Short mmCIF file of C-alpha atoms and ligand atoms in Angstrom, two decimals:
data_model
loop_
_atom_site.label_atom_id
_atom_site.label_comp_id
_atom_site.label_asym_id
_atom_site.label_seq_id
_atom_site.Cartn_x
_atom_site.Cartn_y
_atom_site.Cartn_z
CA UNK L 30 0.00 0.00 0.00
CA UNK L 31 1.14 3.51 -1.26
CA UNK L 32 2.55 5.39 2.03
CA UNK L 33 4.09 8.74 2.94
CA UNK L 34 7.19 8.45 5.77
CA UNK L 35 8.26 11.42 7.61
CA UNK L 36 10.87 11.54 9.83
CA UNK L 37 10.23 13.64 11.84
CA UNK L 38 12.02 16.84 14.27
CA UNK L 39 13.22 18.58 11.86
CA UNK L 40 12.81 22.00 11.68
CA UNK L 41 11.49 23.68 8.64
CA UNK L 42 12.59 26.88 6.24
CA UNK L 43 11.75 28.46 3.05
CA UNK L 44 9.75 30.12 0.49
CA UNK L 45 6.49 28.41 -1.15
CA UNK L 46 3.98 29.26 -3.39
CA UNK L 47 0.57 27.79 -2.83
CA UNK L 48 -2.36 26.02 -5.07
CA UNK L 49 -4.84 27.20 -6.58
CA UNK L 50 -8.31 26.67 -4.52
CA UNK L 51 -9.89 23.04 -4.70
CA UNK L 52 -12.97 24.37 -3.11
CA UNK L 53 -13.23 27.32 -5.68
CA UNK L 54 -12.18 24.91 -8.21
CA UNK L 55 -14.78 22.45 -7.94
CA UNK L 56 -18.09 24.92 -8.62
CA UNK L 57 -15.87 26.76 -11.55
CA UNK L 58 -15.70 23.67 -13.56
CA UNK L 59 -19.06 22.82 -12.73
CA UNK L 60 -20.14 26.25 -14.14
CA UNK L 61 -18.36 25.97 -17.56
CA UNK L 62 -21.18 23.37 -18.50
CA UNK L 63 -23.38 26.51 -18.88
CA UNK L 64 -21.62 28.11 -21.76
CA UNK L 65 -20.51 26.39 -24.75
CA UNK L 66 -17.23 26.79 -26.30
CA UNK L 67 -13.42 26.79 -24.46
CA UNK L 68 -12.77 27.90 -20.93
CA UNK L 69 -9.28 28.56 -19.69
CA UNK L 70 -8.80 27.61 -15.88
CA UNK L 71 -5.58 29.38 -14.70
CA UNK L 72 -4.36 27.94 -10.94
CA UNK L 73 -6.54 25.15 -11.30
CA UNK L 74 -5.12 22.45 -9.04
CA UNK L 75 -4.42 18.72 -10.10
CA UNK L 76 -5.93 16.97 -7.59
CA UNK L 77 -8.34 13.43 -7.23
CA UNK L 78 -11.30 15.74 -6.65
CA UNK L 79 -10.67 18.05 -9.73
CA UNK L 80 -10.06 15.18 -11.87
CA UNK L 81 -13.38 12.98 -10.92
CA UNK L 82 -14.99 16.74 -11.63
CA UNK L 83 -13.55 16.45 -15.29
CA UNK L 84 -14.52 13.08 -15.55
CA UNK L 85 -18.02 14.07 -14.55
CA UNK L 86 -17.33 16.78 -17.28
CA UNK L 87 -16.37 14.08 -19.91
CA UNK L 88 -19.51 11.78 -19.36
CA UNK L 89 -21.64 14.71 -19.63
CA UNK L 90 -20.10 14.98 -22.82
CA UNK L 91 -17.50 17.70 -22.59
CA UNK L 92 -14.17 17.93 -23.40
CA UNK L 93 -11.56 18.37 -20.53
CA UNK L 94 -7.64 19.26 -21.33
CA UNK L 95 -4.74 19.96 -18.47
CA UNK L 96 -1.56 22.30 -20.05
CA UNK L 97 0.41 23.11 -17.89
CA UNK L 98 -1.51 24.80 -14.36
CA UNK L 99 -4.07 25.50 -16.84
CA UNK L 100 -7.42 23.35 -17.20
CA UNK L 101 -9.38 23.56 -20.44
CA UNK L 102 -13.14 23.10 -20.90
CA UNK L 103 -15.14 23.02 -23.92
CA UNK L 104 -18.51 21.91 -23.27
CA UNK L 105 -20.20 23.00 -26.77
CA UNK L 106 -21.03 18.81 -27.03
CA UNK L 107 -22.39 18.98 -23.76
CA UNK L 108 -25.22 16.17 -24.27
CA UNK L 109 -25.71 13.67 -21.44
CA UNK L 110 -27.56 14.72 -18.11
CA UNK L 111 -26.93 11.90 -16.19
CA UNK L 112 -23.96 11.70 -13.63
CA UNK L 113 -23.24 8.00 -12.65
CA UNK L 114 -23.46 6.40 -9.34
CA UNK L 115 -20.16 5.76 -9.14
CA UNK L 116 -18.78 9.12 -9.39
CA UNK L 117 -21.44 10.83 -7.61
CA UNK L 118 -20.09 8.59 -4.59
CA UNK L 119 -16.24 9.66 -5.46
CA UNK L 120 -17.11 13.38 -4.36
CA UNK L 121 -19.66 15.21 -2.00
CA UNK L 122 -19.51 18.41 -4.47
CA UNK L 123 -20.91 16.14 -7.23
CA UNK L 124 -23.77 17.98 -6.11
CA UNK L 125 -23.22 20.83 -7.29
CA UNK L 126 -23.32 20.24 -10.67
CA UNK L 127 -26.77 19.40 -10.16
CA UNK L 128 -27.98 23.12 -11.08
CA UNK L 129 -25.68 23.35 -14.30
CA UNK L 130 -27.45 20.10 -15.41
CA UNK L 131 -30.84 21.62 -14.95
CA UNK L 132 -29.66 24.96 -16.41
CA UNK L 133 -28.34 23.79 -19.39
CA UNK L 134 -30.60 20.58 -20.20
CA UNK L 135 -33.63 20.76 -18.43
CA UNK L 136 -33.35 17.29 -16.69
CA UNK L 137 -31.36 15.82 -14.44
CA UNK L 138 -30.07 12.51 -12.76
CA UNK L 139 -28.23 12.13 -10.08
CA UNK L 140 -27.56 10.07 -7.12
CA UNK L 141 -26.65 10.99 -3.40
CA UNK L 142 -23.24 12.49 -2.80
CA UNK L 143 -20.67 10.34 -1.28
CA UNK L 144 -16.98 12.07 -0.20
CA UNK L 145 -15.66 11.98 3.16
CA UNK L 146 -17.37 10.84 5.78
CA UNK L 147 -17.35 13.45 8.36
CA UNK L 148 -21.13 13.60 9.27
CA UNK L 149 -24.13 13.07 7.59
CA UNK L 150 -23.98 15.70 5.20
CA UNK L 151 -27.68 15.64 3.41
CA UNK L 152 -28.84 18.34 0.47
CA UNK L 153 -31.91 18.96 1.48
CA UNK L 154 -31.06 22.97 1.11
CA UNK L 155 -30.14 22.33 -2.30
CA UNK L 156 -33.62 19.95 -2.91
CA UNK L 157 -35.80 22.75 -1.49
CA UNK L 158 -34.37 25.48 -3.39
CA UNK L 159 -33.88 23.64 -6.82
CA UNK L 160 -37.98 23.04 -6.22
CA UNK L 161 -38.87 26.46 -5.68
CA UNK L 162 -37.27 27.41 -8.96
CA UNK L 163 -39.32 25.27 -10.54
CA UNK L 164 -37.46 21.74 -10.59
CA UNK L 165 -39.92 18.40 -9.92
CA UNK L 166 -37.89 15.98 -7.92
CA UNK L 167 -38.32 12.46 -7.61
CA UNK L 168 -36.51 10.07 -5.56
CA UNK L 169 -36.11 6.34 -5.51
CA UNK L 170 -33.73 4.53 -3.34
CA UNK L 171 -30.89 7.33 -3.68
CA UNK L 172 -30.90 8.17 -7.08
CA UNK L 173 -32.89 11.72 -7.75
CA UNK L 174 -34.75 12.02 -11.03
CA UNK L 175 -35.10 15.94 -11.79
CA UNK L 176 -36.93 17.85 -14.02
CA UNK L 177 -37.57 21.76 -14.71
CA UNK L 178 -41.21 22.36 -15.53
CA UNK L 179 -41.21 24.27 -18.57
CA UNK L 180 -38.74 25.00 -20.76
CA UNK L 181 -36.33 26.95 -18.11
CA UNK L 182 -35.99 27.56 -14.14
CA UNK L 183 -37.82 30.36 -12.99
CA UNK L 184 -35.91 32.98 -10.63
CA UNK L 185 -37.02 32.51 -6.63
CA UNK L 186 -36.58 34.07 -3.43
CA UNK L 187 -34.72 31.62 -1.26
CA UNK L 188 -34.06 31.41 2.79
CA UNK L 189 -31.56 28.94 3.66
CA UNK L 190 -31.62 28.02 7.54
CA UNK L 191 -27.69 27.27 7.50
CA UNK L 192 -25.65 29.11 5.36
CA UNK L 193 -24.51 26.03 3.24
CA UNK L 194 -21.83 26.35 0.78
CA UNK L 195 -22.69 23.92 -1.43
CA UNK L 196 -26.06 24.62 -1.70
CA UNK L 197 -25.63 28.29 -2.08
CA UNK L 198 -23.31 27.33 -5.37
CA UNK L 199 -25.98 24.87 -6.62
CA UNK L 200 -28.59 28.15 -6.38
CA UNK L 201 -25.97 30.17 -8.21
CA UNK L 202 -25.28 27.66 -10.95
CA UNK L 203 -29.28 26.94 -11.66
CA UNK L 204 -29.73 30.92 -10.87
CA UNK L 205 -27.69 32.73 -13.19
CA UNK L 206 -29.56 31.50 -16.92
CA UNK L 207 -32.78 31.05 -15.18
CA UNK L 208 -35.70 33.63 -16.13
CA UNK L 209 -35.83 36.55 -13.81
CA UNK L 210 -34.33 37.25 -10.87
CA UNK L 211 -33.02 35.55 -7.61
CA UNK L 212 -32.26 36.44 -3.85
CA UNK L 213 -30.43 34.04 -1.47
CA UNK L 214 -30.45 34.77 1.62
CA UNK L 215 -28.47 34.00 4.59
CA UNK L 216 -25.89 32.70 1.75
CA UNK L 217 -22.46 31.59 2.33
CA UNK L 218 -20.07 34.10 2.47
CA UNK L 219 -16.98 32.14 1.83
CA UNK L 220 -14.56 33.37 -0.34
CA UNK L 221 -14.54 30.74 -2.53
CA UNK L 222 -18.49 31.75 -3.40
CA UNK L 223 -17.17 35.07 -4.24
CA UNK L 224 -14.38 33.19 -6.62
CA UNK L 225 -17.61 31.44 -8.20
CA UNK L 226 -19.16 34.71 -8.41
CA UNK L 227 -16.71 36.54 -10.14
CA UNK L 228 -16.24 33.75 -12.89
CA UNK L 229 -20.08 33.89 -13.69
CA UNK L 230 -19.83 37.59 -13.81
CA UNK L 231 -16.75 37.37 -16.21
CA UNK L 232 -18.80 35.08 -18.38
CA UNK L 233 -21.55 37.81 -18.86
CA UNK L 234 -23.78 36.83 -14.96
CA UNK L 235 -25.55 38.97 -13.57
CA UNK L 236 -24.47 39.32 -9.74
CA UNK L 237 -24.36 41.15 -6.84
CA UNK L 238 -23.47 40.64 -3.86
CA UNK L 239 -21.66 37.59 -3.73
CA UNK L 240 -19.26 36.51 -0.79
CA UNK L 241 -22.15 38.44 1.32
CA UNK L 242 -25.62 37.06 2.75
CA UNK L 243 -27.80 38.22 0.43
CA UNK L 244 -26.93 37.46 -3.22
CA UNK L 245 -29.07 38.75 -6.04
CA UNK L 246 -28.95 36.99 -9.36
CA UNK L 247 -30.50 38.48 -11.95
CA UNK L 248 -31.23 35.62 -14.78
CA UNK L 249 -29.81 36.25 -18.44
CA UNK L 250 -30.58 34.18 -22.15
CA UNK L 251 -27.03 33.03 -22.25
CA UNK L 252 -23.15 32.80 -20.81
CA UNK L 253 -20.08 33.36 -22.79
CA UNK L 254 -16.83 30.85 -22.16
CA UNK L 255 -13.89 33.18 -20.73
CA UNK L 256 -10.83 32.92 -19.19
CA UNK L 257 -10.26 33.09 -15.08
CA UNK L 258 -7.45 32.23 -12.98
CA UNK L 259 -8.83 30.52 -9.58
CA UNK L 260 -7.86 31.69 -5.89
CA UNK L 261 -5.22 30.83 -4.17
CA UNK L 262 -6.21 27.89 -1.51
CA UNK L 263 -6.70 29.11 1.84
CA UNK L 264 -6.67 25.88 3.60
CA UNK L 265 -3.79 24.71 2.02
CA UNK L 266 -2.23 27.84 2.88
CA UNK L 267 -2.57 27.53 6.52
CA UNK L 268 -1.41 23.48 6.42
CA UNK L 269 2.00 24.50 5.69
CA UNK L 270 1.42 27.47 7.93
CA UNK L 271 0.88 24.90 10.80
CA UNK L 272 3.32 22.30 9.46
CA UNK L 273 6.31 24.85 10.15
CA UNK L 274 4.91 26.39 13.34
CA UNK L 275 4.78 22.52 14.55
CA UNK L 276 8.91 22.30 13.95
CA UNK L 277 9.54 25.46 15.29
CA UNK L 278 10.80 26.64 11.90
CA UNK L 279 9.86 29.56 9.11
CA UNK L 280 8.31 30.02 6.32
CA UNK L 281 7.37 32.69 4.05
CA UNK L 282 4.57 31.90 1.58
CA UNK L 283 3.41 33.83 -1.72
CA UNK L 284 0.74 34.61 -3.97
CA UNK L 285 -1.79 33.80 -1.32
CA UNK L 286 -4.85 36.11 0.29
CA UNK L 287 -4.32 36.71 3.87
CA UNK L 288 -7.87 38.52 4.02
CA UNK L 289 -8.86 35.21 4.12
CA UNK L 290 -6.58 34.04 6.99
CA UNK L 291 -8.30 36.26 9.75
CA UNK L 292 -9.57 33.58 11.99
CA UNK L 293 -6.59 31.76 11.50
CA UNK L 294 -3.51 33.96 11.96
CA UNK L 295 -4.12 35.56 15.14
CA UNK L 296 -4.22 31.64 16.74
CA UNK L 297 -1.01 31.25 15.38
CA UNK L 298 0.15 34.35 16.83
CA UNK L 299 -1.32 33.72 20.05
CA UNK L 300 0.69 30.23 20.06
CA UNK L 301 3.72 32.34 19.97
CA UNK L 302 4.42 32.80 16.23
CA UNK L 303 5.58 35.59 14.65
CA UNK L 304 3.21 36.21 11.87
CA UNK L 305 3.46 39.36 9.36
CA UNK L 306 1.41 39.87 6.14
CA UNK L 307 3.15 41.63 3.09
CA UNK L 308 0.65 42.73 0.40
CA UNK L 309 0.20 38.92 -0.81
CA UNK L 310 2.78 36.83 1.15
CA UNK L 311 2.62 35.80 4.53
CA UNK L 312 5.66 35.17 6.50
CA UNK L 313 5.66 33.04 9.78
CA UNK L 314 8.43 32.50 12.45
CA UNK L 315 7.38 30.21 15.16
CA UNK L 316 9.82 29.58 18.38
CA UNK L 317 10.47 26.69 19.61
CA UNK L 318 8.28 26.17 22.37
CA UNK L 319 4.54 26.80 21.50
CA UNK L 320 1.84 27.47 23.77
CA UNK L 321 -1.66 26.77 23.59
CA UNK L 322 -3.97 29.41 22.18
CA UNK L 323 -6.11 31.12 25.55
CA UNK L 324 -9.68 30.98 23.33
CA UNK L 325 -11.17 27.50 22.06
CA UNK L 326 -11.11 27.07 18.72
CA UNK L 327 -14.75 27.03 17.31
CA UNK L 328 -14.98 26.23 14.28
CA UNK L 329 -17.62 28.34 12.41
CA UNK L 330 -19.06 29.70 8.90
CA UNK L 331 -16.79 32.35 7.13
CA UNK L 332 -15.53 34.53 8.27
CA UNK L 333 -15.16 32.19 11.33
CA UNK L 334 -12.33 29.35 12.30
CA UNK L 335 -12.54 26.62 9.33
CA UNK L 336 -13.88 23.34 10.13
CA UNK L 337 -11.70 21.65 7.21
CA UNK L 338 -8.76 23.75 9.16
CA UNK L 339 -9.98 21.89 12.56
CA UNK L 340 -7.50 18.79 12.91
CA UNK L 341 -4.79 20.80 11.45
CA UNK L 342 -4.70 23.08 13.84
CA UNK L 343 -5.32 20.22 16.80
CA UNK L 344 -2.39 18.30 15.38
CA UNK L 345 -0.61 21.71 15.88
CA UNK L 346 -1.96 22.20 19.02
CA UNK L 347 -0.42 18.75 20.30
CA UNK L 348 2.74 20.36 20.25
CA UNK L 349 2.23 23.26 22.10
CA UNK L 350 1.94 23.97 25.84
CA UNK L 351 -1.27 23.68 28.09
CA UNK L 352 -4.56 22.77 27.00
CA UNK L 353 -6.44 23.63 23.75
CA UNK L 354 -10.28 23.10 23.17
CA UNK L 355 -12.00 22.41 19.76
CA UNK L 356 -15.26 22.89 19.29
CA UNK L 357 -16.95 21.53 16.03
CA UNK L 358 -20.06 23.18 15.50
CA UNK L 359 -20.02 22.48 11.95
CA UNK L 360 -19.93 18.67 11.13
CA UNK L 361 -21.12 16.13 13.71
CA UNK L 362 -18.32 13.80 12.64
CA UNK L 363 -14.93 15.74 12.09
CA UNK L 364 -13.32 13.75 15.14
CA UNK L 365 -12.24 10.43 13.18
CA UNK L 366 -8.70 11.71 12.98
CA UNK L 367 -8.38 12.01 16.98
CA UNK L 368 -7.24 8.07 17.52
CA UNK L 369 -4.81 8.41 14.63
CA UNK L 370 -2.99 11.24 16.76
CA UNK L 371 -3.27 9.41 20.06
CA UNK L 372 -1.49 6.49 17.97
CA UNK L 373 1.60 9.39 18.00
CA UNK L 374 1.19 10.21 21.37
CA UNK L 375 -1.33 12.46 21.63
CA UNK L 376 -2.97 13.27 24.83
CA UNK L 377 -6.90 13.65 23.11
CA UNK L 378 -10.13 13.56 25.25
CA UNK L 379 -13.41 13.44 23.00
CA UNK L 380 -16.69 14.80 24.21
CA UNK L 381 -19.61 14.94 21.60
CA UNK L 382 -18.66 17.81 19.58
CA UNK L 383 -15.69 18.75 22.46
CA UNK L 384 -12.26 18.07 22.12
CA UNK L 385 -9.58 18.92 24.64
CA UNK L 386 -5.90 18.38 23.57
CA UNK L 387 -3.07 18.85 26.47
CA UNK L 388 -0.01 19.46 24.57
CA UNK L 389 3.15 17.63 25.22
CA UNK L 390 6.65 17.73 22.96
CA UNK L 391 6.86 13.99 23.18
CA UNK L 392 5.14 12.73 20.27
CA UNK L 393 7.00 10.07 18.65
CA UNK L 394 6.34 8.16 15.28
CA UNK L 395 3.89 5.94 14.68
CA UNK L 396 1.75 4.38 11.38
CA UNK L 397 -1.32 5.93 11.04
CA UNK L 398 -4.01 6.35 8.89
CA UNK L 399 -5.86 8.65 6.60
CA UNK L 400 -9.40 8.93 8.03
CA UNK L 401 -10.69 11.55 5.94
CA UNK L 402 -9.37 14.61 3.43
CA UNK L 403 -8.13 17.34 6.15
CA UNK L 404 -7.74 14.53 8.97
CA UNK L 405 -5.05 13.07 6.50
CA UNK L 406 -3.40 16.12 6.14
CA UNK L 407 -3.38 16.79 10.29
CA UNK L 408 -1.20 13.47 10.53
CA UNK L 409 1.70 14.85 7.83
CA UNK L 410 1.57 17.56 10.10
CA UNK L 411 1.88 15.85 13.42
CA UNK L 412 4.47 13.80 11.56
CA UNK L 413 6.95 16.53 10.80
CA UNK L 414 7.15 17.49 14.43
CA UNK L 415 6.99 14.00 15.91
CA UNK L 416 10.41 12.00 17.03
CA UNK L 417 11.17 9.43 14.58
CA UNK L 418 9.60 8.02 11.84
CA UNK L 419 5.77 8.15 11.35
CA UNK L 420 4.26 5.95 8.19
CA UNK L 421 0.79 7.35 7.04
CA UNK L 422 -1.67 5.18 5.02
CA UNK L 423 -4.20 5.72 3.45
CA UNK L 424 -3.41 8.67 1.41
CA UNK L 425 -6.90 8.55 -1.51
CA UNK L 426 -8.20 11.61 1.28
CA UNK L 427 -4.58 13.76 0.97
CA UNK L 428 -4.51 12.97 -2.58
CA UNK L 429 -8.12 14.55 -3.20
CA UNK L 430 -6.76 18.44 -1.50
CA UNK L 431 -3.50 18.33 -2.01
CA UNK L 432 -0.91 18.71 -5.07
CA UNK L 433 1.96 16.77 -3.96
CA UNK L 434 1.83 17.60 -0.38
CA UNK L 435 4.98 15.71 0.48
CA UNK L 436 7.01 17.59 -2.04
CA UNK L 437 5.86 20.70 -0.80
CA UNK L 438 7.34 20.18 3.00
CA UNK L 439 10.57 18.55 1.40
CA UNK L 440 10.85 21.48 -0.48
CA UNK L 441 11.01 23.26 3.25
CA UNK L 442 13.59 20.76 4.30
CA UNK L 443 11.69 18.17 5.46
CA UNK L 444 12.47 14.62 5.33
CA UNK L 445 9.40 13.35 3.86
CA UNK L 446 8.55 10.65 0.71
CA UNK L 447 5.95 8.63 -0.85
CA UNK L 448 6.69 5.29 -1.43
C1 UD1 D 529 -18.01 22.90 1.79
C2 UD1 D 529 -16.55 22.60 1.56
C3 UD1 D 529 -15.95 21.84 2.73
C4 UD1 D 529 -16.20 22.59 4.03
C5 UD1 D 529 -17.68 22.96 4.17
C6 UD1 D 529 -17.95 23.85 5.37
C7 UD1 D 529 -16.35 22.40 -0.84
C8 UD1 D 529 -16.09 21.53 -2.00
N1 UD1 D 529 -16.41 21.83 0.35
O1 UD1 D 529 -18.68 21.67 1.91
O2 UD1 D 529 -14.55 21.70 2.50
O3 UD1 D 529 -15.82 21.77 5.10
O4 UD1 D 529 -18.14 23.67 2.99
O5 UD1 D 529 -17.21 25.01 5.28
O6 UD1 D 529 -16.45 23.59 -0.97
N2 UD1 D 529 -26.25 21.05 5.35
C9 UD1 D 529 -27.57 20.66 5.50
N3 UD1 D 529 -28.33 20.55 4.38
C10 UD1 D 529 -27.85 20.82 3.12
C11 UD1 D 529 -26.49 21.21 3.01
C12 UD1 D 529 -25.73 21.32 4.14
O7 UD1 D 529 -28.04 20.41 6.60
O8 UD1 D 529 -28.60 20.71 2.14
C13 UD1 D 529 -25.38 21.14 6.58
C14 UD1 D 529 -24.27 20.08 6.55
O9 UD1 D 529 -24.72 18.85 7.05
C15 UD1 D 529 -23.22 20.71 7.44
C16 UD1 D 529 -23.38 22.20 7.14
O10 UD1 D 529 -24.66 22.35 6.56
O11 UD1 D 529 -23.51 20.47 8.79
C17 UD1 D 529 -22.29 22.73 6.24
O12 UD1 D 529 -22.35 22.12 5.00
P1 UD1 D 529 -21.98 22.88 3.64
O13 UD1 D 529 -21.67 24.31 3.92
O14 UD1 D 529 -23.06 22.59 2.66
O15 UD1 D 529 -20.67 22.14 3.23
P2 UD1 D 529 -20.26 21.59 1.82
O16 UD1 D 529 -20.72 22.53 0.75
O17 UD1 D 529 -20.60 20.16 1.72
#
């Protein structure tokens, strides 16, 4: 089985560059399906998730092309509207695609989402809002026949009671070629909607207010293809922020939004890290001896603590001194990497949606395993600062966020490799 090895205590330097935004990604290429000819993707990373988003592309009938850090879509022969079962189970943002389908062909099929399993994740937001733009839903044992009634989706005004991401894109997508206009509110804010946002507009949307609660979409006949380089990736961004804070090293990191760091940063500073922000680079120093942060972390919507930046941050946090509480208000499940760190050394106590870390130096290698995307991640992490050498298996999740995480940290003097 395919494994990363770290060995681990060393402490880390340099300069890095980071990846474009999966997150961003994902709904970007899910939006080319709704205007035919070639789309250029600048910063789009190569990662499992973008590519089982091309080959949702493909089956739909599109054409998908990688050159270079660029990913090229031409969906003019766009003629399939069914996603299989199979690769609506690779990904949780096959969802989203969902409104795109609708948009552009007027009927859908689809299946429940799979992806990580860090709670129970339903789309009932996206359901409810689809049907209020007109959309008649059926579903049989998982699989969800759709179908707009007419010959288009009508423009709605839409509440959602959480401010979902995904469902907020899945309004955009079906929103922006629908007839007349739409309101969300009590959207998503994150910046990766605003990303989405500003694509759509580029391709002729009609837009305002996106990356705030209230988004107004104002339908149009038609989109134009265009070309758009993606945001950097925030959560990436902070990984390697927290990989080099857990050795003690430093690390300054460009082309990369610290606007959208502000929840983040001033933990690390509070753990004893020297943190400065120049125009778009960050750089971090971090001394030796880290203490815990004084709030708990609770993780929360934008512009609130991450929850996919939640066992980073607790991997972190097992290296620094006192106690740390997490609280995970967004998914029920976002725990599974806990026994994975205690496997290092890790003093973890779990209480519902409460953990409490007490931080220790000691952590020493171990094998562990990948439980989910960001939880895989969190065990490089713990690995680089560990004693000795930690194995970690498992590494589909890592694969599906990161480009080449391993050579990243080597690149910062770590020794880390895949084998
Ligand atoms: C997106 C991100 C993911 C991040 C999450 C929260 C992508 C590709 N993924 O996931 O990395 O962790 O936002 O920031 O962008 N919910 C419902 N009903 C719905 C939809 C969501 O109850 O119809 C609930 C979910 O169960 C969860 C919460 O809302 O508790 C947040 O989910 P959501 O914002 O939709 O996350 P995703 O879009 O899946």
């Amino acid at each position: 089985m395919e494994k990363i090895v770290v060995n681990g205590g060393k402490k880390l330097e340099g300069e890095c560059k980071i990846q474009g935004s999966k997150n961003a990604s994902l709904p970007i290429i899910g939006a080319t399906m709704l205007s035919s000819g070639e789309n250029i993707l600048h910063m789009c990373p190569m990662l499992r998730d973008t590519e089982t988003a091309c080959k949702i592309l493909q089956l739909l009938g599109c054409k998908t092309n990688w050159q270079e850090d660029a990913l090229i879509i031409n969906s003019s022969g766009l003629c399939n509207n069914e996603i299989s079962k199979n690769l609506m189970n690779q990904m949780r943002s096959s969802i989203i695609f969902l409104g795109a389908i609708l948009a552009r062909c007027g009927e859908a099929r689809v299946y429940f989402p799979g992806g990580c399993d860090i709670g129970s994740r339903p789309i009932d937001l996206h359901i409810d809002a689809l049907k209020k733009m007109g959309v008649d839903v059926n579903e049989c044992g998982g699989q969800l026949d759709c179908k707009v009634n007419g010959n288009r989706m009508h423009g709605a005004e839409i509440f959602l009671s959480f401010p979902s991401v995904g469902a907020t894109e899945n309004i955009l997508l079906a929103a922006v070629t629908a007839k007349g206009k739409t309101v969300i509110n009590n959207a998503a804010v994150e910046p990766e909607i605003e990303d989405l946002c500003n694509y759509l507009n580029k391709c002729g949307a009609k837009i305002v207010g996106g990356g705030t609660q209230i988004i107004q979409i104002d339908g149009v006949d038609s989109l134009k293809p265009c070309e758009y380089t993606i945001m950097p990736d925030r959560i990436v961004a902070a990984t390697l922020l927290c990989g080099v804070a857990a050795t003690g090293g430093e690390i300054f990191l460009k082309s990369v939004n610290a606007g959208n760091l502000s929840s983040v940063l001033p933990v690390l500073s509070d753990m004893g890290c020297r943190v400065r922000v120049f125009g778009k680079s960050i750089f971090l120093k971090a001394k030796d001896f880290l203490f815990a942060p004084k709030q708990p972390i609770r993780t929360m919507p934008y512009p609130g603590f991450p929850t996919d930046l939640q066992p980073i941050m607790m991997a972190l946090s097992c290296f620094a001194e006192g106690t740390t509480i997490f609280v995970e208000t967004i998914f029920e499940n976002r725990f599974r990497h806990v026994p994975e760190l205690k496997r290092l050394g890790a003093s973890i106590r779990v209480e519902g949606r409460v953990a409490v870390v007490e931080g220790s130096r000691e952590l020493r290698g171990a094998c562990v395993y990948g439980t989910d995307l960001r939880g895989g991640a969190a065990l490089i992490v713990a690995g680089l600062a560990a004693m000795g050498r930690t194995e970690i298996f498992r590494l589909c999740y890592v694969d599906r966020g990161y480009e080449k995480i391993e050579e990243q940290f080597s690149e910062l003097g770590a020794n880390i490799f895949r084998i």
